XYZ file of C-alpha atoms in Angstrom:
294
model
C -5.624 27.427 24.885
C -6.183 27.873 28.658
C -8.635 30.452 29.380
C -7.336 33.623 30.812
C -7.550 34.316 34.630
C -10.657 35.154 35.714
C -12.430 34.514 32.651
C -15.989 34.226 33.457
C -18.123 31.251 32.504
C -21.691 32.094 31.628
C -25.105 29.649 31.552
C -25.525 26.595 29.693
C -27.825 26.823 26.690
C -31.049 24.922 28.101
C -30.710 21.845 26.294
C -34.422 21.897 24.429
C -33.307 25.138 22.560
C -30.350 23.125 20.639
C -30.326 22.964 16.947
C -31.291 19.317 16.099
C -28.842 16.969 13.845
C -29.295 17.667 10.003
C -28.129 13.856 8.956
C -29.149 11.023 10.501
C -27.118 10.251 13.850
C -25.600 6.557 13.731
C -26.687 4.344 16.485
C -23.991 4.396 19.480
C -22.563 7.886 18.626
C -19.989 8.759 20.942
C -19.028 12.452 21.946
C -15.164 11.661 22.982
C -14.341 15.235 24.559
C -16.622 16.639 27.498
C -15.632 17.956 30.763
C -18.521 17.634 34.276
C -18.000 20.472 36.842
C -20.262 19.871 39.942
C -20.610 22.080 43.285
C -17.541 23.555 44.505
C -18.324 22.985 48.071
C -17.652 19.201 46.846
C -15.350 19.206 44.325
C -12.772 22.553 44.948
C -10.893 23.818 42.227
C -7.137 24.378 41.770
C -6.076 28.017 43.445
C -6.543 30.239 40.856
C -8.119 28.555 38.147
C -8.321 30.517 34.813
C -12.100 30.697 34.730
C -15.324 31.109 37.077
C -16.653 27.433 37.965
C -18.771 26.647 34.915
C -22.448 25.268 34.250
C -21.384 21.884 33.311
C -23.321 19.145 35.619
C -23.289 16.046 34.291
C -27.269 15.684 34.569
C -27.871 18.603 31.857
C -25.445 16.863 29.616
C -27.392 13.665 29.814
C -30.637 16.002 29.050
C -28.988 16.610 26.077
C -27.173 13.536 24.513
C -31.164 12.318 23.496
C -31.625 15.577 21.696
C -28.838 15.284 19.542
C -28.776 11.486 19.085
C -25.201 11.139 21.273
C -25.226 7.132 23.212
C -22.409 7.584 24.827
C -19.506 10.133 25.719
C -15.852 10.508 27.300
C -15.272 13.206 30.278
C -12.074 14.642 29.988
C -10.912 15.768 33.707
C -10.210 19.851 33.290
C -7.639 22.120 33.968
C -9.957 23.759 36.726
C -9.505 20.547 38.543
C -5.738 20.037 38.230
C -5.239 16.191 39.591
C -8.138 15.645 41.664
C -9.962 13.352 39.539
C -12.911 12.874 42.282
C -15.749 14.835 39.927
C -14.774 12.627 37.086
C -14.985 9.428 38.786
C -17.690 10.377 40.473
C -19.625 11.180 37.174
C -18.317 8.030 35.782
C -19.818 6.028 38.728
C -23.628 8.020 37.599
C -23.350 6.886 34.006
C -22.257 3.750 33.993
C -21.377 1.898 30.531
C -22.074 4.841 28.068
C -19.203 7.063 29.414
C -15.637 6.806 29.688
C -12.831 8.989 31.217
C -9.740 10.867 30.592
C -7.929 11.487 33.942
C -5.073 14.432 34.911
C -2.700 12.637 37.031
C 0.841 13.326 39.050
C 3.705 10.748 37.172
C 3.790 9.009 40.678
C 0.321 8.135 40.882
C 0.283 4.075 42.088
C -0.348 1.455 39.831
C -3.436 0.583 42.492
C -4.992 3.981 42.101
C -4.415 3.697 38.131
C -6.069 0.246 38.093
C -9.236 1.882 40.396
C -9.376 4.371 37.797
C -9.938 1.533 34.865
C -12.650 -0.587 36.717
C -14.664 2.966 36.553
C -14.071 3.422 32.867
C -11.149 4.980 32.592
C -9.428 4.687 29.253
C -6.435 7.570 29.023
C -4.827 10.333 30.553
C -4.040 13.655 29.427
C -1.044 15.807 29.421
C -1.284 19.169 29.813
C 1.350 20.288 27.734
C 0.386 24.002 27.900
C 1.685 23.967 31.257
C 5.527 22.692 30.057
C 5.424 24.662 26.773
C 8.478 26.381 28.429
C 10.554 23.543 29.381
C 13.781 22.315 27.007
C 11.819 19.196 24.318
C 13.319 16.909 25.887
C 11.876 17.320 29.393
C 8.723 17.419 27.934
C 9.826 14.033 26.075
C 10.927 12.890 29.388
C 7.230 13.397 30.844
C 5.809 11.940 27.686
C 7.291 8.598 28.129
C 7.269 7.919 31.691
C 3.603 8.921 31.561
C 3.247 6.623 28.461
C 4.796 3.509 30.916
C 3.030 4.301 33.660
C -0.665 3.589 31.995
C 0.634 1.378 28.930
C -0.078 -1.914 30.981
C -3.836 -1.149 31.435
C -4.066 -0.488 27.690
C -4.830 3.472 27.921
C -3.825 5.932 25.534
C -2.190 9.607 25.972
C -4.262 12.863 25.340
C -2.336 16.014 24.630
C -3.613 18.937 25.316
C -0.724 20.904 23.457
C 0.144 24.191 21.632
C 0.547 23.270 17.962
C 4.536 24.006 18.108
C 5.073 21.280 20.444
C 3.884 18.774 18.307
C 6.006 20.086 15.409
C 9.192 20.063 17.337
C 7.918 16.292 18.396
C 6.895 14.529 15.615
C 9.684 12.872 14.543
C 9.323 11.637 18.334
C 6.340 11.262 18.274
C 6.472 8.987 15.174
C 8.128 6.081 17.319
C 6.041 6.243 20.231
C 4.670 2.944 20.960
C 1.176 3.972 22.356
C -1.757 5.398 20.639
C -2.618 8.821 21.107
C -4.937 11.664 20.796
C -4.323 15.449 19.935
C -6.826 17.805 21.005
C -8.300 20.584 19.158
C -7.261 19.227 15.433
C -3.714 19.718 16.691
C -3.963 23.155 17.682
C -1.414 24.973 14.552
C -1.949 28.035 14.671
C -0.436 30.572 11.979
C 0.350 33.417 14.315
C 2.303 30.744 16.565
C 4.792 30.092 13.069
C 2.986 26.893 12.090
C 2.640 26.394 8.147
C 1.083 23.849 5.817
C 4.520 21.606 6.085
C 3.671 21.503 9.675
C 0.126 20.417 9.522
C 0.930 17.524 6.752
C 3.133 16.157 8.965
C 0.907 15.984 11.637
C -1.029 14.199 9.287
C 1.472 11.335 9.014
C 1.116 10.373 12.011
C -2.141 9.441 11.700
C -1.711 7.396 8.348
C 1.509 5.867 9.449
C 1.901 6.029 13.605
C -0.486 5.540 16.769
C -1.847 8.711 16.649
C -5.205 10.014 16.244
C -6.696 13.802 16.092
C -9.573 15.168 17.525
C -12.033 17.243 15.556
C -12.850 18.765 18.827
C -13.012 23.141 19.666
C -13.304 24.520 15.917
C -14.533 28.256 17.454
C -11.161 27.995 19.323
C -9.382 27.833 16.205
C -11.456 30.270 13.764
C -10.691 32.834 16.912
C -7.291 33.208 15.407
C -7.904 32.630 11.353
C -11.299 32.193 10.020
C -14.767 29.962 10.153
C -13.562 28.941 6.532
C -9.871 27.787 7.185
C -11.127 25.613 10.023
C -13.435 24.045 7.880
C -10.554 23.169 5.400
C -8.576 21.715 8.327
C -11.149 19.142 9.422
C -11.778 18.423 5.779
C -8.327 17.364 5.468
C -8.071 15.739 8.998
C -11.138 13.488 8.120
C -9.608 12.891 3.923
C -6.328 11.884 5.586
C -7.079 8.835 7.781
C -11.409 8.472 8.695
C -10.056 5.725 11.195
C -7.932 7.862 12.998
C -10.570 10.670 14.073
C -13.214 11.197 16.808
C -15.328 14.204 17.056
C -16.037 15.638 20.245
C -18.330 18.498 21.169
C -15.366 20.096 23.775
C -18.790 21.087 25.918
C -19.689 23.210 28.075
C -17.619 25.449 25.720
C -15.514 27.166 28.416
C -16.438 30.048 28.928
C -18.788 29.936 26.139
C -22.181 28.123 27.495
C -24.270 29.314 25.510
C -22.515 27.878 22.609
C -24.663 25.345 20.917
C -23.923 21.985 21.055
C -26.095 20.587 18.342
C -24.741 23.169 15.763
C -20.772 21.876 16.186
C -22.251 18.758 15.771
C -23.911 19.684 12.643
C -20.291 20.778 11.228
C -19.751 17.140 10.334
C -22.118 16.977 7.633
C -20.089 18.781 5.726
C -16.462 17.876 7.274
C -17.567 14.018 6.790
C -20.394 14.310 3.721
C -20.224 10.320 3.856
C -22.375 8.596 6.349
C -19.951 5.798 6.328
C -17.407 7.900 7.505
C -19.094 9.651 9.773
C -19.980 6.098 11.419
C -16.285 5.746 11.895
C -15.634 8.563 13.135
C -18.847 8.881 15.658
C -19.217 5.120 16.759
C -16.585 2.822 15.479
C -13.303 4.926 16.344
C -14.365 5.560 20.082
C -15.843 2.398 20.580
C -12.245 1.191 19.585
C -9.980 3.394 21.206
C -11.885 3.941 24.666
C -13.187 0.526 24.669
C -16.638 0.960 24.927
C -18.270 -2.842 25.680
């Protein structure tokens, strides 16, 4: 959920103070959902964002990745940001091979631009569907599949950032869409919103069946509106579902949360995944597929 206006980001955690992994980190982990904010007399915002510029530079996220056994990660471009994807690419162009990126763009963007994008690592692009919750469904399917042309040639996948409704009322569309793609947040269904158990299992279909994947990304956003427990049983399920369709990702600098700690949500996955094997897929062998890590 976007963050209300003027909500105000506090400090990062300093990175030593993190609560170190409780199972033994795979080789070539992969946290696929970060965002990099940088000065704003470089990089402006959007007017208005919906929060204060937060502590997220990309060198304390690389003092961190060591402490809690992450190789590599994906920067998704935030809201704050809109479609200026310069702090991304930027960061991109610091990291080199062990990051990737998710990009905002307009639905004219050139083919050129898109293809300068890929030679820096970028592997997808997200929708902000919070933005068009409003429209008619079949605007917003409209959007979905132009977008979906315009970046299927270079082999990059769609990331929607969505309200859970909109994926109900678009699964069946969803179904037949011939790209992969991700859905932040563990799909976002929410029980105050009118989302149910139906809804959720066939969410889940898509994995097993479609080219969709889900994101075991934000839990604290979740258990906000239900409970610690009940998110627990949703990335339980997630992960028993389809192992080969799920990334984790640690959604930080926790907007507006920075103090959150990042080594804790990673620790969740012991008991969402309690086999190693699994947790290999879902940490190393599902990124490295679906962003293309070399």
């Amino acid at each position: 959920m976007p963050g209300m206006p003027n909500e105000v980001c506090t400090p990062c955690r300093p990175a030593d103070t993190l609560e170190r992994p409780k199972f033994e980190v795979p080789a070539g982990a992969c946290d696929a959902h970060t965002h990099v904010f940088e000065s704003r007399d470089i990089y402006p915002s959007i007017p208005a964002p919906n929060y204060t510029l937060p502590d997220g530079q990309l060198d304390h996220y690389l003092r961190l990745m060591p402490i809690i056994g992450i190789d590599a990660f994906v920067i998704v471009q935030p809201s704050f940001y809109g479609t200026d994807n310069a702090c991304l690419l930027d960061a991109l162009s610091r990291a080199g091979d062990r990051a990737r990126g998710v990009v905002m763009v307009e639905p004219d963007i050139p083919a050129s631009e898109l293809a300068r994008f890929h030679a820096l690592g970028v592997r997808g692009v997200r929708l902000d569907l919070f933005k068009r919750a409003a429209l008619p469904r079949d605007e917003i399917k409209a959007y979905i599949e132009a977008m979906a042309a315009k970046v299927s040639p270079l082999g990059w996948h769609l990331q929607f950032y969505t309200p859970g409704a909109i994926i109900r009322d678009l699964i069946d569309f969803l179904a037949d869409l011939e790209i992969e793609f991700v859905i932040d947040h563990m799909g976002y269904m929410l029980e105050k919103d009118g989302l149910n158990d139906g809804d959720f299992d066939r969410m889940l279909d898509l994995l097993r069946d479609g080219h969709g994947w889900l994101k075991l990304s934000g839990p604290y956003r979740l258990a906000r509106h239900s409970s610690v427990e009940a998110v627990d049983a949703i990335a339980r399920a997630i992960v028993a579902a389809a192992p080969h369709k799920v990334l984790w990702g640690s959604d930080w600098p926790h907007i507006p949360d920075g103090d959150r700690d990042t080594g804790e949500l990673l620790n969740m996955l012991a008991d969402w995944a309690p086999d190693p094997a699994v947790r290999k897929l879902i940490l190393v062998d599902n990124p490295r597929k679906l962003f293309d890590f070399s």
